[in-house]
XYZ file of N, CA, C and O in Angstrom:
660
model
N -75.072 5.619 -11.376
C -74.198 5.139 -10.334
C -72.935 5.999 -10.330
O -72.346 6.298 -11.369
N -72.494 6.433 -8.945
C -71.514 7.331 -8.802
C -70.397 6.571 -7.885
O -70.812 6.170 -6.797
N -68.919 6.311 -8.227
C -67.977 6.134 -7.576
C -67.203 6.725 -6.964
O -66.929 7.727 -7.624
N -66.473 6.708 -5.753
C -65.315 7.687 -5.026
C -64.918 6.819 -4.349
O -65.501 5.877 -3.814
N -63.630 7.209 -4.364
C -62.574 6.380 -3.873
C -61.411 6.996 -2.867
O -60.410 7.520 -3.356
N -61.605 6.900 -1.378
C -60.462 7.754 -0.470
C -59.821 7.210 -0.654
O -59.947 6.075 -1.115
N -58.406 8.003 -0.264
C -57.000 7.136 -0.424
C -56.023 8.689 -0.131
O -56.112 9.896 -0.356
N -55.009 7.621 0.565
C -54.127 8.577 1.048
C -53.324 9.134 -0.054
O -53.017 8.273 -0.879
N -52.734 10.753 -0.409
C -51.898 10.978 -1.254
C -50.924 10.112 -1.652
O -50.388 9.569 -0.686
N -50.522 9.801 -2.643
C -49.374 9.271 -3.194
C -48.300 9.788 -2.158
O -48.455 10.614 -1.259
N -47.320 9.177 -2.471
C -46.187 9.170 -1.818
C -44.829 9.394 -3.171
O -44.479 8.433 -3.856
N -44.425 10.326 -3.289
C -43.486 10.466 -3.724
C -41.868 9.348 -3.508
O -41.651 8.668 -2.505
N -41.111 9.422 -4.507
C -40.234 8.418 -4.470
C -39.165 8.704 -3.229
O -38.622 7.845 -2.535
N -39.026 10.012 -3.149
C -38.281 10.319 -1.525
C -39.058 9.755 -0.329
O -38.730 8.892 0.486
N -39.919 10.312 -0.419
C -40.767 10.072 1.034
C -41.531 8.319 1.255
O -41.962 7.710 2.234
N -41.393 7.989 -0.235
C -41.642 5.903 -0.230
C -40.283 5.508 0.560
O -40.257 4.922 1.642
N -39.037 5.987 -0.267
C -37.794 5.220 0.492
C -37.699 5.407 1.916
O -37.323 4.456 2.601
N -38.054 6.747 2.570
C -37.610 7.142 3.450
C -38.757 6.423 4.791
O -38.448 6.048 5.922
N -40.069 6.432 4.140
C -41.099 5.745 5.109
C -40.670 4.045 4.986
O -41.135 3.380 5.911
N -40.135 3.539 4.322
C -39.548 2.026 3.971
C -38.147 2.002 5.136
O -37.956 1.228 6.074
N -37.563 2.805 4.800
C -36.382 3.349 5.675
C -36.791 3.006 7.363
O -36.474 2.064 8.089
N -37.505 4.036 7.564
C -38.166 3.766 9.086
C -38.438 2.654 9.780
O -37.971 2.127 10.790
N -39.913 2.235 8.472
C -40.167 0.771 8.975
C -39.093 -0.423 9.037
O -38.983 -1.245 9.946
N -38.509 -0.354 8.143
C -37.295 -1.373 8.448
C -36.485 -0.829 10.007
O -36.165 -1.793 10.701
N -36.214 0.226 10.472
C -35.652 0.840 11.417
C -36.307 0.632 12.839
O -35.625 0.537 13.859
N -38.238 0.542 12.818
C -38.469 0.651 13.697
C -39.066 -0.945 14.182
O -39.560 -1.209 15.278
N -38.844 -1.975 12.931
C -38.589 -3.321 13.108
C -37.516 -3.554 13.959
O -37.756 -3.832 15.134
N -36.037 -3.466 13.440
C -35.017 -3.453 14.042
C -34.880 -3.160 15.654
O -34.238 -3.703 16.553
N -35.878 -1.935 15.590
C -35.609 -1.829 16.882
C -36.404 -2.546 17.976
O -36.043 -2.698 19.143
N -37.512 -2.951 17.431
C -38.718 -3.926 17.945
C -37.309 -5.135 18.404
O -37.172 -5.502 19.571
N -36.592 -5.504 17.537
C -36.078 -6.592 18.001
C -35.151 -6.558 18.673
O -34.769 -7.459 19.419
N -34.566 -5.318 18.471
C -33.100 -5.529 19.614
C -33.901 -5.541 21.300
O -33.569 -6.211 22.278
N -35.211 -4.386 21.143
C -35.517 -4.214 22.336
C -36.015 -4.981 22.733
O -36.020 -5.007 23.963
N -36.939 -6.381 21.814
C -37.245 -7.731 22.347
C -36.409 -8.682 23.538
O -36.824 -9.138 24.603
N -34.991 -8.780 22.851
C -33.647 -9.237 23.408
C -33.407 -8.491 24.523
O -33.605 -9.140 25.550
N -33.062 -7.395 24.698
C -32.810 -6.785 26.047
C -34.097 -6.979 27.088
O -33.757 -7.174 28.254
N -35.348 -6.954 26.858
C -36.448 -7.179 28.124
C -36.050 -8.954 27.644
O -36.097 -9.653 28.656
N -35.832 -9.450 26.875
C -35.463 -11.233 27.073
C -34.518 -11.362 28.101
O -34.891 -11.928 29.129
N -33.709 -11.071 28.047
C -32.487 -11.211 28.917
C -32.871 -10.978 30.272
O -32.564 -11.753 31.178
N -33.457 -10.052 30.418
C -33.810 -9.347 32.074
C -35.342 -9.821 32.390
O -35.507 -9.805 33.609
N -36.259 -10.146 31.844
C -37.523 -10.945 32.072
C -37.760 -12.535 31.544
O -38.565 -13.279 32.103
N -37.208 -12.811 30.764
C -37.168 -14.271 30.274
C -37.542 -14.265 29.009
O -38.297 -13.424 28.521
N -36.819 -15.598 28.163
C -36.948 -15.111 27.099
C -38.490 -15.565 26.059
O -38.563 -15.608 24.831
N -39.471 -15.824 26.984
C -40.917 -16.073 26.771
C -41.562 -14.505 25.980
O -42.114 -14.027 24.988
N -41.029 -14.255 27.195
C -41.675 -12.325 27.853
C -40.898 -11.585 26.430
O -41.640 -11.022 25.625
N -39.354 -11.618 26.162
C -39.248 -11.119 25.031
C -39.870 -11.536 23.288
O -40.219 -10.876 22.310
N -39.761 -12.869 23.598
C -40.929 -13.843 22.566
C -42.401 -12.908 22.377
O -42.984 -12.529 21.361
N -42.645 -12.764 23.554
C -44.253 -12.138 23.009
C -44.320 -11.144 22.857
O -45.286 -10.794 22.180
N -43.409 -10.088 23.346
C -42.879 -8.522 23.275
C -42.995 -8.473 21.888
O -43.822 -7.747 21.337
N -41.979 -9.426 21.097
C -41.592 -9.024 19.928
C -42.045 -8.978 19.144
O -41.799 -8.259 18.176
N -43.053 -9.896 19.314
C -44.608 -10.421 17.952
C -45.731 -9.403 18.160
O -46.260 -9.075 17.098
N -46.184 -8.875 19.150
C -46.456 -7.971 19.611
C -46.557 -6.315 19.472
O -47.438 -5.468 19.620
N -45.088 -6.340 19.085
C -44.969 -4.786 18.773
C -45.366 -4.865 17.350
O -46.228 -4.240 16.733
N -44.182 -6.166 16.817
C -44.068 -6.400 15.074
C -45.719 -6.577 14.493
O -45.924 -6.521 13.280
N -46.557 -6.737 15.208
C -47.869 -6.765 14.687
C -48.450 -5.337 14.472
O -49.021 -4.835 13.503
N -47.999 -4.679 16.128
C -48.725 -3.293 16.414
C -47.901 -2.339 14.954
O -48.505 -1.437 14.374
N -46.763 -2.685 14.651
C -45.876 -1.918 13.673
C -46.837 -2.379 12.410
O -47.525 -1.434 12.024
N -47.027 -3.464 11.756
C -47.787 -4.099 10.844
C -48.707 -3.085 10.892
O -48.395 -2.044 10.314
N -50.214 -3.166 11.677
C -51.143 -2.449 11.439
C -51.346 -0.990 11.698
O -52.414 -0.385 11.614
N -50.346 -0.579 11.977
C -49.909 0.654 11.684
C -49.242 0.965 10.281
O -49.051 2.180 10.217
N -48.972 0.554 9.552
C -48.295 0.687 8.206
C -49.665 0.563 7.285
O -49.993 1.314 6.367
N -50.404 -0.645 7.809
C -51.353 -0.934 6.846
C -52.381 0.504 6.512
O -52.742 1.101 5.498
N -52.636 0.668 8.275
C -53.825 1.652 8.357
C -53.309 2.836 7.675
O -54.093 3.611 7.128
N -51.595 3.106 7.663
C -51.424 4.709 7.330
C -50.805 4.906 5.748
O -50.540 6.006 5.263
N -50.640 3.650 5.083
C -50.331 3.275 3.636
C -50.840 2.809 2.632
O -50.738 3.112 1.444
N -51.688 1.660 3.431
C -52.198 0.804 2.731
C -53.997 0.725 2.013
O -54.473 0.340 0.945
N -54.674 1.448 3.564
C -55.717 1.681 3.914
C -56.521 2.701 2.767
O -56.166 3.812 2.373
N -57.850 1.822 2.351
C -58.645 3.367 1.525
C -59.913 2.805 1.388
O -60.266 1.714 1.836
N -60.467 3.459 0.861
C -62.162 3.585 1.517
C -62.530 4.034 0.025
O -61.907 4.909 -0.575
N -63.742 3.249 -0.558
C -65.158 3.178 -1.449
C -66.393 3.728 -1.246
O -67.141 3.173 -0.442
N -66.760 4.739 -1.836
C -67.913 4.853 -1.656
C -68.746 4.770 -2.695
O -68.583 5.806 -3.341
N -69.639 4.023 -3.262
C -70.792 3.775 -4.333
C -72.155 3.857 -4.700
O -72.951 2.918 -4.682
N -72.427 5.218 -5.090
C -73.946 5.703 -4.996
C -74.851 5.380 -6.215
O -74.913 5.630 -7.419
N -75.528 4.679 -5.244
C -76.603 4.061 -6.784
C -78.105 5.003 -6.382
O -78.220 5.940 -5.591
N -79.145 4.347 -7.254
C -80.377 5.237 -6.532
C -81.200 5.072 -6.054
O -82.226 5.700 -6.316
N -81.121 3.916 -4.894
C -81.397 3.589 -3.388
C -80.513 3.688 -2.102
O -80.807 3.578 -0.911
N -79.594 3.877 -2.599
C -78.481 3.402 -1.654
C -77.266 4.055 -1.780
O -77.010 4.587 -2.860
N -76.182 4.130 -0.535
C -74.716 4.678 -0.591
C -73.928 3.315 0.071
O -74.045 2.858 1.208
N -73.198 2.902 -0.908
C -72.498 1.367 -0.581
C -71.382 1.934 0.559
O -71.759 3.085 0.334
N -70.575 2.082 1.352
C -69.683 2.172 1.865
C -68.706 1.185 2.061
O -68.980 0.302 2.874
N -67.593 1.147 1.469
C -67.004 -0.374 1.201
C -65.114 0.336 2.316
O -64.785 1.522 2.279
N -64.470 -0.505 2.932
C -63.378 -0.392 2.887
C -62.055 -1.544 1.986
O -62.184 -2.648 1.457
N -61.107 -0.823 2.125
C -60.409 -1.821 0.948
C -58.441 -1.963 1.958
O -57.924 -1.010 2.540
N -57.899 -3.185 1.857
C -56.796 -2.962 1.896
C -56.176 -3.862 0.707
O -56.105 -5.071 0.490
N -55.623 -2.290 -0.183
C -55.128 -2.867 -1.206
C -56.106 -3.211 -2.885
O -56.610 -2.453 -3.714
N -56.036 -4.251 -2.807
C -57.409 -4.840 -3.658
C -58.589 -5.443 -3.178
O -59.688 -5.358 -3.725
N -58.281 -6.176 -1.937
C -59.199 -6.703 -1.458
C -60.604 -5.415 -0.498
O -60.485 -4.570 0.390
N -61.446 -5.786 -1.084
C -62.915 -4.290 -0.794
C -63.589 -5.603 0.107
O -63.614 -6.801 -0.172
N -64.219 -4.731 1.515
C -65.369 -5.257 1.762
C -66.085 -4.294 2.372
O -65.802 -3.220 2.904
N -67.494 -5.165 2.100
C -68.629 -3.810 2.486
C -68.645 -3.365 3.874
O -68.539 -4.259 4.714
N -68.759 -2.142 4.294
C -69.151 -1.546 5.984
C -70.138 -1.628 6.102
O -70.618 -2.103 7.132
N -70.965 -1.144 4.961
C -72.581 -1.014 5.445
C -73.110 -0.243 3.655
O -72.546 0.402 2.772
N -74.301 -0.738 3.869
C -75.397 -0.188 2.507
C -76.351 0.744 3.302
O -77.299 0.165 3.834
N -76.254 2.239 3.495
C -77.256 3.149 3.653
C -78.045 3.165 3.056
O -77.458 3.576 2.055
N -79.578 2.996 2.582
C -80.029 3.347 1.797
C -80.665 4.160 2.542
O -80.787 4.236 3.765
N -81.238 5.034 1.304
C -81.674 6.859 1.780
C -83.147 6.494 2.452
O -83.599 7.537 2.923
N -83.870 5.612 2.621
C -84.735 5.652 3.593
C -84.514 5.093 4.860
O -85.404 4.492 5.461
N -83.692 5.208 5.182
C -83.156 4.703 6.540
C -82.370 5.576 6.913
O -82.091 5.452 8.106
N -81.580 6.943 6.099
C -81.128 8.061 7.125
C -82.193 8.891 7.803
O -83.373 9.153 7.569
N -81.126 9.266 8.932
C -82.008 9.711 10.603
C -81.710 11.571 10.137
O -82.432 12.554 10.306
N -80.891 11.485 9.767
C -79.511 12.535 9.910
C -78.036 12.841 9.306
O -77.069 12.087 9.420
N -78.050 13.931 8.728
C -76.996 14.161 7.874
C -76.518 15.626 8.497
O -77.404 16.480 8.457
N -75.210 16.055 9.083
C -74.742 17.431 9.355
C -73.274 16.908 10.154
O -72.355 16.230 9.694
N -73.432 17.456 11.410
C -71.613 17.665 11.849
C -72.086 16.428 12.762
O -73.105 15.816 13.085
N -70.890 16.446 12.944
C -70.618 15.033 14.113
C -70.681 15.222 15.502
O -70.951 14.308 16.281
N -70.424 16.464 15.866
C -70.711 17.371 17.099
C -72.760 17.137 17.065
O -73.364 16.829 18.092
N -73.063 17.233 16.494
C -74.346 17.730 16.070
C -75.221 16.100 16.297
O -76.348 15.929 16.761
N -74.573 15.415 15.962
C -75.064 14.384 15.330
C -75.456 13.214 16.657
O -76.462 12.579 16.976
N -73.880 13.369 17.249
C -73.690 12.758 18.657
C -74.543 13.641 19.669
O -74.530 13.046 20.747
N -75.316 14.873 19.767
C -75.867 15.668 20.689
C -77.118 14.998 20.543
O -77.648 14.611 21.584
N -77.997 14.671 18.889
C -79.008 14.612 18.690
C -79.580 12.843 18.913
O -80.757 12.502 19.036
N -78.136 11.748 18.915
C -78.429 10.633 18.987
C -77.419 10.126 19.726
O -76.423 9.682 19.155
N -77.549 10.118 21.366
C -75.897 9.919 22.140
C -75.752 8.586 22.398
O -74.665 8.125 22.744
N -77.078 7.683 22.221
C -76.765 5.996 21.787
C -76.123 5.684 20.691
O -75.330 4.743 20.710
N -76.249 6.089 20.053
C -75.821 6.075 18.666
C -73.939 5.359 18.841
O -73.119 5.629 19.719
N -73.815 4.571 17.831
C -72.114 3.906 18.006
C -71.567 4.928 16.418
O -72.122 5.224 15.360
N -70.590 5.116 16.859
C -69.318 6.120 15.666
C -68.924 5.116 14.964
O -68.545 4.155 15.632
N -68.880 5.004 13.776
C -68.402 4.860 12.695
C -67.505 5.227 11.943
O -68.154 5.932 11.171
N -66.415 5.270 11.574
C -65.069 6.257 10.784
C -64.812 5.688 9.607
O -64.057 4.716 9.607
N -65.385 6.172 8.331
C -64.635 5.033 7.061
C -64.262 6.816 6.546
O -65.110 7.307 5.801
N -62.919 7.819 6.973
C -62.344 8.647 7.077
C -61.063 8.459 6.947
O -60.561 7.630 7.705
N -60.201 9.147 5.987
C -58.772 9.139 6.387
C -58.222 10.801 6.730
O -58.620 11.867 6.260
N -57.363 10.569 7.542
C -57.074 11.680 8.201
C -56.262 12.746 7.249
O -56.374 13.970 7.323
N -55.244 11.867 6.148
C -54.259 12.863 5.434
C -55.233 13.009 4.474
O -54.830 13.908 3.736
N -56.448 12.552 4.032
C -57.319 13.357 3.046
C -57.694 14.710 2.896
O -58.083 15.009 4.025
N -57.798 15.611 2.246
C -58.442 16.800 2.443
C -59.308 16.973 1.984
O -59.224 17.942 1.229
N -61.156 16.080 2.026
C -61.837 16.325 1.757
C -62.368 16.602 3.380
O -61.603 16.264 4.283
N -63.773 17.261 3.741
C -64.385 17.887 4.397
C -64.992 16.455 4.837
O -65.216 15.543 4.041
N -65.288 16.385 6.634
C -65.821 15.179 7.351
C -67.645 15.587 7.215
O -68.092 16.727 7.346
N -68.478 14.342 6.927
C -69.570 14.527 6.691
C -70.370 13.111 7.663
O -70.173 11.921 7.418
N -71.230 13.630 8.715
C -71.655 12.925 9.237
C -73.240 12.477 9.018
O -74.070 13.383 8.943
N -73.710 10.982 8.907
C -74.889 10.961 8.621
C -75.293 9.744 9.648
O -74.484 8.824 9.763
N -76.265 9.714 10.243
C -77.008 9.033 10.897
C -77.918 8.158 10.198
O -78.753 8.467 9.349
N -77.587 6.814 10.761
C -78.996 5.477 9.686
C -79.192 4.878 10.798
O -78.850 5.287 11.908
N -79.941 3.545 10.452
C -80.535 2.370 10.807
C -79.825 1.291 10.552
O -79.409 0.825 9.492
N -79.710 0.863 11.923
C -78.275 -0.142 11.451
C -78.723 -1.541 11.839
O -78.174 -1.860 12.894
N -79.469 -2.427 11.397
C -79.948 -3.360 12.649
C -80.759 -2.728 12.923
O -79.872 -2.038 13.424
N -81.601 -2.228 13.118
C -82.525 -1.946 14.381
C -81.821 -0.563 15.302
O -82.487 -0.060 16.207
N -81.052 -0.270 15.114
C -80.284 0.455 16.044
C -79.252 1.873 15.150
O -78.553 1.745 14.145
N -79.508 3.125 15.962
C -79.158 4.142 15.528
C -77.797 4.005 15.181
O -77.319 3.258 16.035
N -76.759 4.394 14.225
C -75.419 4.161 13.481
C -74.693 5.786 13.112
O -75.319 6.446 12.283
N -73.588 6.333 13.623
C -73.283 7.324 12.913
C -72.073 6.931 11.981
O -71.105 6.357 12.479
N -72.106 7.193 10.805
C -71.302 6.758 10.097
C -70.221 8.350 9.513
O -70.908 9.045 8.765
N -69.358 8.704 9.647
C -68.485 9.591 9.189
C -67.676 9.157 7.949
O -66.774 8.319 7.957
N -68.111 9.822 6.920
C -67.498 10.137 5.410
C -67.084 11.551 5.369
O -67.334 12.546 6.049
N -66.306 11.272 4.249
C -65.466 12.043 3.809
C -65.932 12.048 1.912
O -65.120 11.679 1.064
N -67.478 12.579 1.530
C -68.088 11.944 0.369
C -67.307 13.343 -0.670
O -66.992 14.280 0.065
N -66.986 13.586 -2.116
C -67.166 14.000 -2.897
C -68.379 15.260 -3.163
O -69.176 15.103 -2.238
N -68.734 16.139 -3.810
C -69.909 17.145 -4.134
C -70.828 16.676 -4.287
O -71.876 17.024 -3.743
N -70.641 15.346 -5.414
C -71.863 14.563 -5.391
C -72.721 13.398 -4.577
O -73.915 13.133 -4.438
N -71.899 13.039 -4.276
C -72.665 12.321 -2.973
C -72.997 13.205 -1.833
O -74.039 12.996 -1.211
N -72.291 14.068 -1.539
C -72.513 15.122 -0.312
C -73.750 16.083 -0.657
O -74.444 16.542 0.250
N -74.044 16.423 -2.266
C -75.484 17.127 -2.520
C -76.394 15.916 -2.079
O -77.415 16.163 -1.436
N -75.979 14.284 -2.483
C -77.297 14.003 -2.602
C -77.416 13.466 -1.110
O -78.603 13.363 -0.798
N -76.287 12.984 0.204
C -76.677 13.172 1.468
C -77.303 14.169 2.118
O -78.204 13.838 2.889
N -77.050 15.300 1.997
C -77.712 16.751 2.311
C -79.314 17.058 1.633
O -80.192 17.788 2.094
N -79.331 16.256 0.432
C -80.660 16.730 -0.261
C -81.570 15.264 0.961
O -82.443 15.606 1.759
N -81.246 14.198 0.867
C -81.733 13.114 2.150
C -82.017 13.056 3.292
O -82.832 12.464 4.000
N -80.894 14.061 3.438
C -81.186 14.665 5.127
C -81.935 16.058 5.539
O -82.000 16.515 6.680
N -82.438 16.581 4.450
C -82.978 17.498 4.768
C -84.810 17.211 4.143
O -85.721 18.026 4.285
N -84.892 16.223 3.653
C -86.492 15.637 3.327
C -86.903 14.985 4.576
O -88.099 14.792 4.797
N -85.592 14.479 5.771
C -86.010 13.823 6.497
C -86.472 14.555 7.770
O -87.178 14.080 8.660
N -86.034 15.598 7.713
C -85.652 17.214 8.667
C -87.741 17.091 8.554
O -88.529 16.921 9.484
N -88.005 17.245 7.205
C -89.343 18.428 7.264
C -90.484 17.229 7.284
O -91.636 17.644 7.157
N -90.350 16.034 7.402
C -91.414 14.975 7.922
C -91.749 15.071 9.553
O -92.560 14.297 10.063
């Protein structure tokens, strides 16, 4: 069994205060600007403005701080788990007889254009995007990782047994 774990770089103690900095800043401003459309639309309209943004601000912090991604290779299967924080839950269990397809995502979407996108990817990572095609339900799945050498030999060694059937 093989573990990997995405996750955004650490954050240095400058760049923690200074992203803490913001968010407190761009709260603040969620609320003053609540009050001013209150005043001039009613103060319902600024009521829902404000919960509104303060949410859209929320899951934006979560997704770009908080957010990280599991991957767990046993030898049936690639667990794909997401996590915020401590709390993990599963995306999906690939197991290797149910991939269609393993290569680029360009590639992937040409060869299966029913197919629904999948992203358990983070963007400030710098590992290499790896796209593989399964069985999801009954129904074609592209799932985009971002796997390690070893999971990426043994997606590539899966997707290419499935190539020569």
């Amino acid at each position: 069994m093989h573990q990997q774990k995405v996750e955004a770089p650490k954050l240095s103690a400058l760049s923690g205060l200074l992203a803490v900095a913001g968010i407190v800043a761009a709260l603040l401003v969620d609320g003053l600007f609540s009050r001013l459309i209150g005043r001039f639309a009613g103060e319902t309209t600024g009521l829902v403005l404000f919960w509104a943004l303060g949410a859209a601000i929320a899951l934006w912090v979560m997704r770009r701080f908080i957010l990280s991604y599991s991957y767990v290779m046993g030898p049936n299967v690639l667990r794909v788990s997401f996590a915020y924080g401590r709390y993990e839950r599963v995306m999906i269990d690939i197991y290797w007889n149910n991939v269609r397809y393993v290569g680029e995502l360009n590639d992937a979407r040409g060869r299966f254009p029913s197919a629904r996108v999948n992203r358990a990817t983070l963007k400030r990572c710098n590992l290499e995007e790896l796209a593989v095609v399964c069985r999801d339900n009954g129904k074609d799945a592209i799932y985009v990782l971002q796997p390690d050498e070893t999971i990426r030999a043994k997606l590539v060694e899966v997707g290419r047994s499935k190539r020569k059937k």
